[in-house]
Coordinates of C-alpha atoms in Angstrom, one line a residue:
M1 CA -15.5 -15.6 16.8
A2 CA -15.0 -12.3 15.7
Q3 CA -12.5 -12.0 12.8
A4 CA -10.0 -9.6 15.0
S5 CA -10.1 -11.9 17.6
R6 CA -10.0 -14.8 15.4
E7 CA -6.7 -13.3 13.8
S8 CA -5.3 -12.3 17.1
R9 CA -5.6 -16.3 18.3
I10 CA -4.1 -17.5 15.2
R11 CA -1.0 -15.0 15.5
I12 CA -0.6 -15.9 19.0
D13 CA -0.7 -19.7 17.8
L14 CA 1.5 -19.2 15.2
A15 CA 3.9 -17.5 17.1
A16 CA 4.1 -19.9 19.8
A17 CA 4.3 -22.7 17.1
F18 CA 8.0 -21.4 16.0
R19 CA 9.3 -20.7 19.4
W20 CA 8.5 -24.9 20.3
A21 CA 10.0 -25.5 16.9
A22 CA 13.2 -23.5 17.8
R23 CA 13.1 -25.3 21.5
L24 CA 13.2 -28.8 19.4
G25 CA 16.2 -27.6 17.3
M26 CA 13.7 -27.4 14.2
H27 CA 14.8 -23.8 13.1
E28 CA 18.7 -24.2 11.7
S29 CA 18.2 -23.8 8.3
I30 CA 17.6 -20.9 5.4
A31 CA 14.3 -19.6 4.0
N32 CA 12.0 -21.9 6.3
H33 CA 8.5 -20.7 6.9
F34 CA 5.3 -21.5 9.0
S35 CA 2.1 -20.0 7.6
A36 CA -1.2 -20.2 9.0
V37 CA -4.8 -19.3 6.8
V38 CA -6.7 -16.3 8.7
G39 CA -9.9 -15.9 6.3
D40 CA -12.6 -18.1 5.7
D41 CA -11.9 -18.2 1.6
G42 CA -7.8 -19.1 2.2
S43 CA -6.7 -16.1 0.4
R44 CA -5.3 -14.4 3.3
F45 CA -2.7 -15.9 5.7
L46 CA -0.1 -15.2 8.2
L47 CA 3.8 -15.6 7.3
N48 CA 7.1 -15.2 9.3
P49 CA 9.2 -12.3 7.7
V50 CA 12.3 -13.4 6.1
G51 CA 15.3 -13.5 8.3
A52 CA 13.8 -13.9 11.9
H53 CA 14.9 -16.5 14.2
F54 CA 12.1 -18.8 14.9
S55 CA 12.8 -18.1 18.7
R56 CA 12.3 -14.6 18.7
I57 CA 9.0 -14.6 16.6
R58 CA 6.0 -12.8 18.2
A59 CA 2.5 -12.6 17.2
S60 CA 2.9 -8.9 16.4
D61 CA 5.9 -9.9 14.0
L62 CA 3.8 -11.9 11.7
L63 CA 2.9 -10.5 8.2
L64 CA -0.6 -10.4 7.0
L65 CA -0.7 -11.2 3.4
D66 CA -3.7 -11.2 0.8
A67 CA -3.3 -13.5 -2.0
T68 CA -5.7 -11.7 -3.8
Q69 CA -3.8 -8.9 -4.2

């Protein structure tokens, strides 16, 4: 799978996980997060932005972070 389509799929799945967590009532606390590794070496990952309510997170809202920078 191409890296761009892999990242896109992971973004969609992670956003869905946030929304399901909200539906199940697991969203009411401070500074919680989910993350997902994107790169093969584990240095790039997606993370939700601070303050975003789990029920409103979209794939495009997720931040792509690089642990090597």
